[in-house]
Short mmCIF file of C-alpha atoms in Angstrom, two decimals:
data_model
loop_
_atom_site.label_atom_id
_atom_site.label_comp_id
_atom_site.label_asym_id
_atom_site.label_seq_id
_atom_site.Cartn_x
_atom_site.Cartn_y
_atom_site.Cartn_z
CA UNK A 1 -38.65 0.59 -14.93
CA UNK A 2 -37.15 3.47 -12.86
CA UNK A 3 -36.05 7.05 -14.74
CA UNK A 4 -32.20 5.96 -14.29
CA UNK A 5 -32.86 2.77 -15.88
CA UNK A 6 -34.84 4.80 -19.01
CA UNK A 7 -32.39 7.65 -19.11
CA UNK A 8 -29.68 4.59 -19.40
CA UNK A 9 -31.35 3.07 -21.74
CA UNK A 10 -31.92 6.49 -24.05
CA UNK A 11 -27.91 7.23 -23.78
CA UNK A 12 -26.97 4.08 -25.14
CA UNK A 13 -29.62 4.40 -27.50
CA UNK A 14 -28.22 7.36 -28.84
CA UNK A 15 -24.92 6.19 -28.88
CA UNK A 16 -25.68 3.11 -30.97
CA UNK A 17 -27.18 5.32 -33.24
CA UNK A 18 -23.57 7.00 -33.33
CA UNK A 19 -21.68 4.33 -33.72
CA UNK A 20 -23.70 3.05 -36.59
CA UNK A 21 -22.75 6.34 -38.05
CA UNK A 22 -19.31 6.33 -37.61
CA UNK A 23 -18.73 2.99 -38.59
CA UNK A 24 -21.92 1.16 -39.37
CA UNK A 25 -23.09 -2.26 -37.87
CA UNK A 26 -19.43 -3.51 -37.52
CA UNK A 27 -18.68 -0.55 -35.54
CA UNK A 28 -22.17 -1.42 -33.19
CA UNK A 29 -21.35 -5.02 -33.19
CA UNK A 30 -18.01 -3.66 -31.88
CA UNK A 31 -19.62 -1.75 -28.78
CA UNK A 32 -22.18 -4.65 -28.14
CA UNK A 33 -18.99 -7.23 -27.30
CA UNK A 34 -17.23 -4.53 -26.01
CA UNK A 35 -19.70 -4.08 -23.68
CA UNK A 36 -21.00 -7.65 -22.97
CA UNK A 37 -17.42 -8.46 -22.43
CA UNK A 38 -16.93 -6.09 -19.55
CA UNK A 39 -20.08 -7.32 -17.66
CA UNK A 40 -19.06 -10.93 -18.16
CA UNK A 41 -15.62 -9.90 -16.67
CA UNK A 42 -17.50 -8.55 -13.38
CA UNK A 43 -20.70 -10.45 -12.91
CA UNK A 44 -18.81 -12.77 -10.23
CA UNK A 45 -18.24 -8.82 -8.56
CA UNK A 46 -21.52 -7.41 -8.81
CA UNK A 47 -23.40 -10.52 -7.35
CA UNK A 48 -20.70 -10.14 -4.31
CA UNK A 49 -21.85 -6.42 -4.20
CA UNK A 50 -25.13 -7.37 -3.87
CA UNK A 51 -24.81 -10.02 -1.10
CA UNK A 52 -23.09 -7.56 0.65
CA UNK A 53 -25.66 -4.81 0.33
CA UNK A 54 -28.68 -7.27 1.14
CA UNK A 55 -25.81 -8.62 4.49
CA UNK A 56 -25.86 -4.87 5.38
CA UNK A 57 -29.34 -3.74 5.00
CA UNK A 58 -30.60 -6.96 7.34
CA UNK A 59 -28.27 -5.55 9.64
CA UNK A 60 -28.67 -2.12 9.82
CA UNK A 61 -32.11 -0.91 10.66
CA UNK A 62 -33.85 2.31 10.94
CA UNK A 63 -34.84 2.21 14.31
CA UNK A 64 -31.00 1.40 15.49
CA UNK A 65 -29.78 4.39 13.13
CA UNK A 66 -32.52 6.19 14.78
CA UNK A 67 -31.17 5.30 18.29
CA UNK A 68 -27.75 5.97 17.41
CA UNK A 69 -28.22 9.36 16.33
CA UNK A 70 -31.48 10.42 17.77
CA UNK A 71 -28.91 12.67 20.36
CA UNK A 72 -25.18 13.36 20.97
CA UNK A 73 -23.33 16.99 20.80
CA UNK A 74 -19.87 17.65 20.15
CA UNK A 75 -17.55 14.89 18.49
CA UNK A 76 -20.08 11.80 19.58
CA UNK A 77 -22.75 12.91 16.89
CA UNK A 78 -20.48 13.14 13.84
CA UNK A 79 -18.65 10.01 14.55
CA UNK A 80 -21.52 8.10 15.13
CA UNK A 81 -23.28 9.75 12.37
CA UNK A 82 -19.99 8.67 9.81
CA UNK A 83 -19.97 5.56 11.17
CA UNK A 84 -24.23 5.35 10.39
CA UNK A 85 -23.54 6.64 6.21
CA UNK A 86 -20.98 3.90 5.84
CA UNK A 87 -23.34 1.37 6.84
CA UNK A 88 -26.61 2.83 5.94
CA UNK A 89 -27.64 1.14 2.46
CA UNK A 90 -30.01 2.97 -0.04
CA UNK A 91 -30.19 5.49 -2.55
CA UNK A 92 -30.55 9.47 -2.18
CA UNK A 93 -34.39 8.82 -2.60
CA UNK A 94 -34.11 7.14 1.04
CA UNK A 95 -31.10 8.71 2.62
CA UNK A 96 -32.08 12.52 1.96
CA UNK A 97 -36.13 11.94 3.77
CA UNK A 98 -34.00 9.85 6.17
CA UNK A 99 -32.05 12.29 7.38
CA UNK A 100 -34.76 14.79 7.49
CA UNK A 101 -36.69 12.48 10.06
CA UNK A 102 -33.42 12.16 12.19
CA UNK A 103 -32.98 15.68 12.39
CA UNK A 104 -36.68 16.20 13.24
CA UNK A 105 -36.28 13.32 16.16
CA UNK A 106 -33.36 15.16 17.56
CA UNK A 107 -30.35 14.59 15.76
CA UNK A 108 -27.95 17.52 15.06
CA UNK A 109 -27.47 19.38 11.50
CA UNK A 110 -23.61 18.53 12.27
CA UNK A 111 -24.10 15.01 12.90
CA UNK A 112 -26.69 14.86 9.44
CA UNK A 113 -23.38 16.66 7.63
CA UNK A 114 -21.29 13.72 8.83
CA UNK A 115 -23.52 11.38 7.71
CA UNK A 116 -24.21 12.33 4.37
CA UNK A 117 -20.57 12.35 3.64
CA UNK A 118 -20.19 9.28 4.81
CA UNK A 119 -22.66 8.06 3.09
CA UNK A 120 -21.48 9.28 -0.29
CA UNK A 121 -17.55 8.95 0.06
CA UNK A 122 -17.41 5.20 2.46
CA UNK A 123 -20.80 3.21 2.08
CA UNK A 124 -19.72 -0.51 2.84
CA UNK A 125 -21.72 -2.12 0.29
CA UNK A 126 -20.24 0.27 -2.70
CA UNK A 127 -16.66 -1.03 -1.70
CA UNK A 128 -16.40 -4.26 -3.74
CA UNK A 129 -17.49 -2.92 -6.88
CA UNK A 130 -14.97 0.23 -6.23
CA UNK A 131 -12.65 -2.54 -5.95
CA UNK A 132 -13.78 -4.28 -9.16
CA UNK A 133 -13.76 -1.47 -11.67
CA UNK A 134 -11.05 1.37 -9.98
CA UNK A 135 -9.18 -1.24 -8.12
CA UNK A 136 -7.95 -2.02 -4.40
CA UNK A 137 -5.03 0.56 -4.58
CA UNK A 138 -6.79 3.63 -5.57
CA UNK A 139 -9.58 2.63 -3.55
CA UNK A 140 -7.78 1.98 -0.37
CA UNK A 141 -5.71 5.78 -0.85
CA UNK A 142 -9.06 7.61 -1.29
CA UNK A 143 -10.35 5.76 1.80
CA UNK A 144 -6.95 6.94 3.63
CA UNK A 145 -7.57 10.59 2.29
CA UNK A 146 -10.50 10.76 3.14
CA UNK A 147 -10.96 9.71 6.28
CA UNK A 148 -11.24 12.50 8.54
CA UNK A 149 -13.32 14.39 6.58
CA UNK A 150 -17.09 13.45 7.19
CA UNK A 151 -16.25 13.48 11.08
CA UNK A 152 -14.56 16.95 11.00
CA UNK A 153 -17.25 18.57 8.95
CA UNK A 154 -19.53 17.48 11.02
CA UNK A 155 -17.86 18.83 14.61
CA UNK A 156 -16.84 22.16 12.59
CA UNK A 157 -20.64 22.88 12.32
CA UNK A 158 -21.41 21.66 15.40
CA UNK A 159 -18.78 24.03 16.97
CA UNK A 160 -18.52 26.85 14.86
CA UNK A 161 -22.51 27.39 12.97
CA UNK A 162 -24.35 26.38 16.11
CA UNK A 163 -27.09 29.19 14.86
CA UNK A 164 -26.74 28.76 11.11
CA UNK A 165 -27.49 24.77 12.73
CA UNK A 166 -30.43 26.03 14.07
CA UNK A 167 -31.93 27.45 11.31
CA UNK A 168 -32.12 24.59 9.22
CA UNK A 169 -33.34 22.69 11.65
CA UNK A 170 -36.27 24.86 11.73
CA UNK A 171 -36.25 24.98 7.76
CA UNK A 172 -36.35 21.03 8.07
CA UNK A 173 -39.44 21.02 10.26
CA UNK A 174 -41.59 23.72 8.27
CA UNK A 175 -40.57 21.36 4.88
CA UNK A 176 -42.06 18.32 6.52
CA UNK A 177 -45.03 20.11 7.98
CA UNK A 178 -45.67 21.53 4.62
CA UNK A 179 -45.26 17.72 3.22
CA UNK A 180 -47.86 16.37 6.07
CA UNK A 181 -49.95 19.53 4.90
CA UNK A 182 -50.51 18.48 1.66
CA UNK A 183 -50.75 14.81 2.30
CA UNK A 184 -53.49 15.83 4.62
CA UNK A 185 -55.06 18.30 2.14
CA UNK A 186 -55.13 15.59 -0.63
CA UNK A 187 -56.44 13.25 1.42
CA UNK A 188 -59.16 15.12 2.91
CA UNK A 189 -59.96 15.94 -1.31
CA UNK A 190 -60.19 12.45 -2.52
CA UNK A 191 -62.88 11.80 0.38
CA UNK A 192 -64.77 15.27 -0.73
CA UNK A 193 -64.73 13.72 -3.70
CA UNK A 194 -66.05 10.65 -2.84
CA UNK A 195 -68.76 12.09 -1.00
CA UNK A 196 -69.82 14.60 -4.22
CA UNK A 197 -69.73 11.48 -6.61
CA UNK A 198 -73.06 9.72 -4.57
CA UNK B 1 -16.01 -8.83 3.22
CA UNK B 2 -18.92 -10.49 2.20
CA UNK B 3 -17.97 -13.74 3.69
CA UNK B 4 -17.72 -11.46 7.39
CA UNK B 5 -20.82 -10.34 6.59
CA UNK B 6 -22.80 -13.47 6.03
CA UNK B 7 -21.65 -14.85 8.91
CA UNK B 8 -23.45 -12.23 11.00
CA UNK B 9 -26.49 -12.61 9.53
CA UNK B 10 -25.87 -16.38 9.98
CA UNK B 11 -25.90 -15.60 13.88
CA UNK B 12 -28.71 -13.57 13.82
CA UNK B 13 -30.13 -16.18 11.99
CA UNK B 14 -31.22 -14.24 9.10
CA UNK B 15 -28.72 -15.51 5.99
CA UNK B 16 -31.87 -16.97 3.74
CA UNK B 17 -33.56 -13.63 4.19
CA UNK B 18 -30.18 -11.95 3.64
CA UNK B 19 -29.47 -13.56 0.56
CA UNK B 20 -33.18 -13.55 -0.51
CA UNK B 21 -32.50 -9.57 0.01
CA UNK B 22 -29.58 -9.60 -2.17
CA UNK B 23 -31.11 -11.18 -4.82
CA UNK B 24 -34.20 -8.53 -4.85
CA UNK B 25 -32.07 -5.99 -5.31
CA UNK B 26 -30.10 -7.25 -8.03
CA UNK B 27 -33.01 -8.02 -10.19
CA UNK B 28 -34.19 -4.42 -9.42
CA UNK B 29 -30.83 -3.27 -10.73
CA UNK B 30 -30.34 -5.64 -14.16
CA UNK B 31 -32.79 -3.51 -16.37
CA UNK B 32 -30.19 -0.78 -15.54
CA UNK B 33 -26.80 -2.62 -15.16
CA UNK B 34 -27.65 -4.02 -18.95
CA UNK B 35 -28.23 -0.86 -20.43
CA UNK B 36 -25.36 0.71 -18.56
CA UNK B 37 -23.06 -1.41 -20.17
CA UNK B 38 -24.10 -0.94 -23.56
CA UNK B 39 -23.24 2.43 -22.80
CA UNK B 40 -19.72 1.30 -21.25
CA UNK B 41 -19.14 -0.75 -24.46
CA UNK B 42 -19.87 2.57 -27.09
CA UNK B 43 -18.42 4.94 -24.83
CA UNK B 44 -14.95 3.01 -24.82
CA UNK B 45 -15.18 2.89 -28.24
CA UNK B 46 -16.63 6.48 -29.27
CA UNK B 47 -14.74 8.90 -26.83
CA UNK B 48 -10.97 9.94 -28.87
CA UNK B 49 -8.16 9.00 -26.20
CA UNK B 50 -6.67 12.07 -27.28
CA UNK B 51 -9.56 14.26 -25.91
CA UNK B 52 -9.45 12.14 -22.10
CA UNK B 53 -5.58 12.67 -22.41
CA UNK B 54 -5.35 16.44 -22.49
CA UNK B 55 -7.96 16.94 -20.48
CA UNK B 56 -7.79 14.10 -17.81
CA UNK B 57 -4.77 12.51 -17.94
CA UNK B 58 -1.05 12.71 -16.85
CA UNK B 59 -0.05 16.01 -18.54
CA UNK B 60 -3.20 17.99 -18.05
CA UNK B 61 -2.18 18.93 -14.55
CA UNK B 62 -4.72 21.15 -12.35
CA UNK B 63 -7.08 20.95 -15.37
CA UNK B 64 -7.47 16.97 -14.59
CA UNK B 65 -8.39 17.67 -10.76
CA UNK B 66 -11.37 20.19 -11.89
CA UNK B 67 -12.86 18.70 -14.70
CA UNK B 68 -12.11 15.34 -13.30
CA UNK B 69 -14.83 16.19 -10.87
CA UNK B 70 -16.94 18.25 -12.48
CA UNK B 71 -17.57 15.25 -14.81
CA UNK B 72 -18.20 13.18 -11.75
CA UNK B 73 -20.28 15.23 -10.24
CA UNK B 74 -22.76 14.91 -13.68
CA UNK B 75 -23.02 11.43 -14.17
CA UNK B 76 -25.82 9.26 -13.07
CA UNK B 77 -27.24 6.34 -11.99
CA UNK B 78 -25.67 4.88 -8.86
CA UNK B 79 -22.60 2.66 -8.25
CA UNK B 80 -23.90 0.16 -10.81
CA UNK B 81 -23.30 2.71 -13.88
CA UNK B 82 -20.93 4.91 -12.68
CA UNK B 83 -18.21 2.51 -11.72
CA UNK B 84 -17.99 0.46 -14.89
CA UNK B 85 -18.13 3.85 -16.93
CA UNK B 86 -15.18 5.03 -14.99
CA UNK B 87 -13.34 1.25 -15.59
CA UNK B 88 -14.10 1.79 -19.19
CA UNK B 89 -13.73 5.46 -19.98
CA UNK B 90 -11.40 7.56 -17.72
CA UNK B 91 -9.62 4.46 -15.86
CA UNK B 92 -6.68 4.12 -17.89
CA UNK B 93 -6.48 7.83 -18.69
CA UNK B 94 -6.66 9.72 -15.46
CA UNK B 95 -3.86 10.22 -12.51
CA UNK B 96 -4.63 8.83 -9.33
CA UNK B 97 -5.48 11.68 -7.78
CA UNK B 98 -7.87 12.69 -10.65
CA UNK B 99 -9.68 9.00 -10.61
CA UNK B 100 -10.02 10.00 -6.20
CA UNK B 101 -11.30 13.17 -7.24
CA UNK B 102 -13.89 12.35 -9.45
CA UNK B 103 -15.02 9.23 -7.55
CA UNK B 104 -15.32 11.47 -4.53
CA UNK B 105 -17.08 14.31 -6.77
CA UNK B 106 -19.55 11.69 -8.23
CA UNK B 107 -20.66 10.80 -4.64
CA UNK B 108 -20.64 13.74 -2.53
CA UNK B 109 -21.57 16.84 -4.99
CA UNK B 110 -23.14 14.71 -7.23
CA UNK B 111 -26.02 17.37 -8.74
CA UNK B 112 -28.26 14.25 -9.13
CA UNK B 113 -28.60 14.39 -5.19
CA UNK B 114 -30.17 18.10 -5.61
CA UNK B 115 -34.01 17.81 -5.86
CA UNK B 116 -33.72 15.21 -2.67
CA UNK B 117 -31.48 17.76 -0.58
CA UNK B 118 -33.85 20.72 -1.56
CA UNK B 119 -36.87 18.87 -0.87
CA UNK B 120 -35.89 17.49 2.21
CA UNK B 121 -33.06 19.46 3.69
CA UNK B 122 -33.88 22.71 2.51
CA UNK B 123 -31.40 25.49 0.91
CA UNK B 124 -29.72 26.42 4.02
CA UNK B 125 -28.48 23.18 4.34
CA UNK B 126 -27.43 22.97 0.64
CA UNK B 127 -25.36 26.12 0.94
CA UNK B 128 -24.19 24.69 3.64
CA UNK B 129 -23.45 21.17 2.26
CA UNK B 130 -21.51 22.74 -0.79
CA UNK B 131 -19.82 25.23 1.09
CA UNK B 132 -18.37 22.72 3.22
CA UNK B 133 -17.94 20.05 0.63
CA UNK B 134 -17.33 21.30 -3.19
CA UNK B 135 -13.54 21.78 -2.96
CA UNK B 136 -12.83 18.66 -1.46
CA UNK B 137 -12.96 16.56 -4.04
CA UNK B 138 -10.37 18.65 -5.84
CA UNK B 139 -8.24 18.95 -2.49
CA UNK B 140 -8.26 15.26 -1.79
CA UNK B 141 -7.37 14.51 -5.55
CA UNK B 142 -4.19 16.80 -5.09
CA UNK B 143 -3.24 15.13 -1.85
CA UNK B 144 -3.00 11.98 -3.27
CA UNK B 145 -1.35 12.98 -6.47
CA UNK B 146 1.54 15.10 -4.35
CA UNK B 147 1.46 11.79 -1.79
CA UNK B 148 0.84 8.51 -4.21
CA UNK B 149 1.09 10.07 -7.84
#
């Protein structure tokens, strides 16, 4: 079980405990069907969502997103890199070390900006359940609104912070040699340790 | 969408896996998805209307396009949660442009994504991220209330 699943799980914990205060076990009861009923209503959804996301992530591999982006100054890099976020499927656990290895194999800071936007305001495989729970119209005018945002961030850096750019690239590098660092270090201990234990 | 989909991984020869994918990641998500909507269900029923009104809803003006977002930008737990909260709680509350603002809020700025961009990214590109980024939930919540509201 992952910590969003237990911190879930402790919030409606806490509010059941509310509820029962407020208005006892009715009241619960209430918030259990209330509840139940919702997911019943947009099970059909979700298991669309899903095929979509497992569609997308046979699709889309690293080593084309790697290709894509690996290069490509002024408005190529942030388009391709919006394009990439909308179709790139995972969590900030696998987007956020992803985009530290493009940058490190060459993509710019103002391409990773475009992405990351991308990623957060048009990922594909979030649009059906969008759909399901805000609906299609809202949905389609934040789409429409927008739009142009991921790609102009991205070219704005690119054009205007080419230094500022720089630098984080550099931070970027030192952060993962730190990370190999350690890995090294740790590993290096655990055979130390092996070797004291005989 | 899905049906487009399927058919390219039915070219590529790959639909079983595809769907065998699909399914994997479900079951990873039901622990969660279950409790979240126990949480949907008490929420609906715990949180005063009056309280989303003023603060969220048609009358409450700029107010509904800053804490709009600022309440998007603190809830976790990935489309799965987040959107059935929002159908439950705030979806028959908010303006348009406050719903677009806090569903944009709850995906870029979202402070959940912090520890990952630190870690990975480093501060520079944080400042830069939310220097860029922070007011445009807000902004695009506006637009769409002056365009669609």
């Amino acid at each position: 079980m992952n910590k969003n699943t237990l911190g879930m799980a402790l919030v409606a914990f806490i509010l059941v405990i509310i509820a029962f205060f407020q208005g006892g076990l009715p009241l619960v009861g209430q918030g259990f069907v209330a509840g139940g009923k919702t997911l019943l209503r947009v099970f059909p959804l979700i298991v669309i969502a899903f095929i979509v996301a497992g569609a997308v992530s046979m699709l889309i591999s690293k080593k084309m997103v790697t290709r894509w982006l690996g290069e490509g100054a002024g408005w190529k890099g942030p388009f391709l890199g919006s394009l990439a976020g909308a179709l790139v499927p995972g969590g900030p656990f696998f987007f956020y070390p992803l985009m530290a290895t493009l940058i490190i194999s060459g993509a710019n800071v103002g391409t990773m900006i475009s992405f990351v936007a991308a990623k957060t305001l048009w990922y594909v495989g979030r649009v059906p359940i969008e759909v399901a729970f805000v609906g299609a119209r809202v949905t389609a005018i934040r789409f429409l609104i927008t739009f142009a945002i991921p790609i102009l961030a991205g070219a704005a850096v690119n054009v205007f912070l080419p230094g500022f750019a720089e630098k984080i690239k550099i931070e970027v590098e030192h952060l993962q040699a730190r990370k190999g660092e350690q890995q090294r270090v740790e590993g290096e201990e655990k055979q130390n340790g092996g070797v004291q234990t005989d | 969408m899905a049906l487009v989909l399927m058919f390219f991984t039915y070219r590529q020869g790959k639909h079983w896996e595809s769907l065998k994918e699909a399914k994997k990641l479900l079951l990873a998500v039901l622990p969660l998805l279950l409790a979240a909507f126990v949480v949907v269900g008490f929420m609906d029923l715990l949180i005063p209307e009056k309280v989303l009104q003023t603060w969220l809803g048609a009358g409450s003006g700029w107010r509904g396009l800053i804490a709009g977002p600022a309440i998007g930008a603190l809830i976790q737990g990935g489309p799965y949660a987040f959107f059935p909260l929002f159908d439950a709680v705030f979806r028959e509350s908010v303006t348009t442009g406050t719903a677009i603002a806090m569903i944009s809020a709850w995906g870029m700025i979202n402070v959940g994504h912090l520890p990952y961009e630190f870690a990975f990214l480093g501060p520079r590109f944080v400042i830069l991220k939310y220097a860029l980024y922070l007011a445009v939930p807000s902004l695009a919540g506006l637009v769409a209330d002056v365009l669609f509201g």
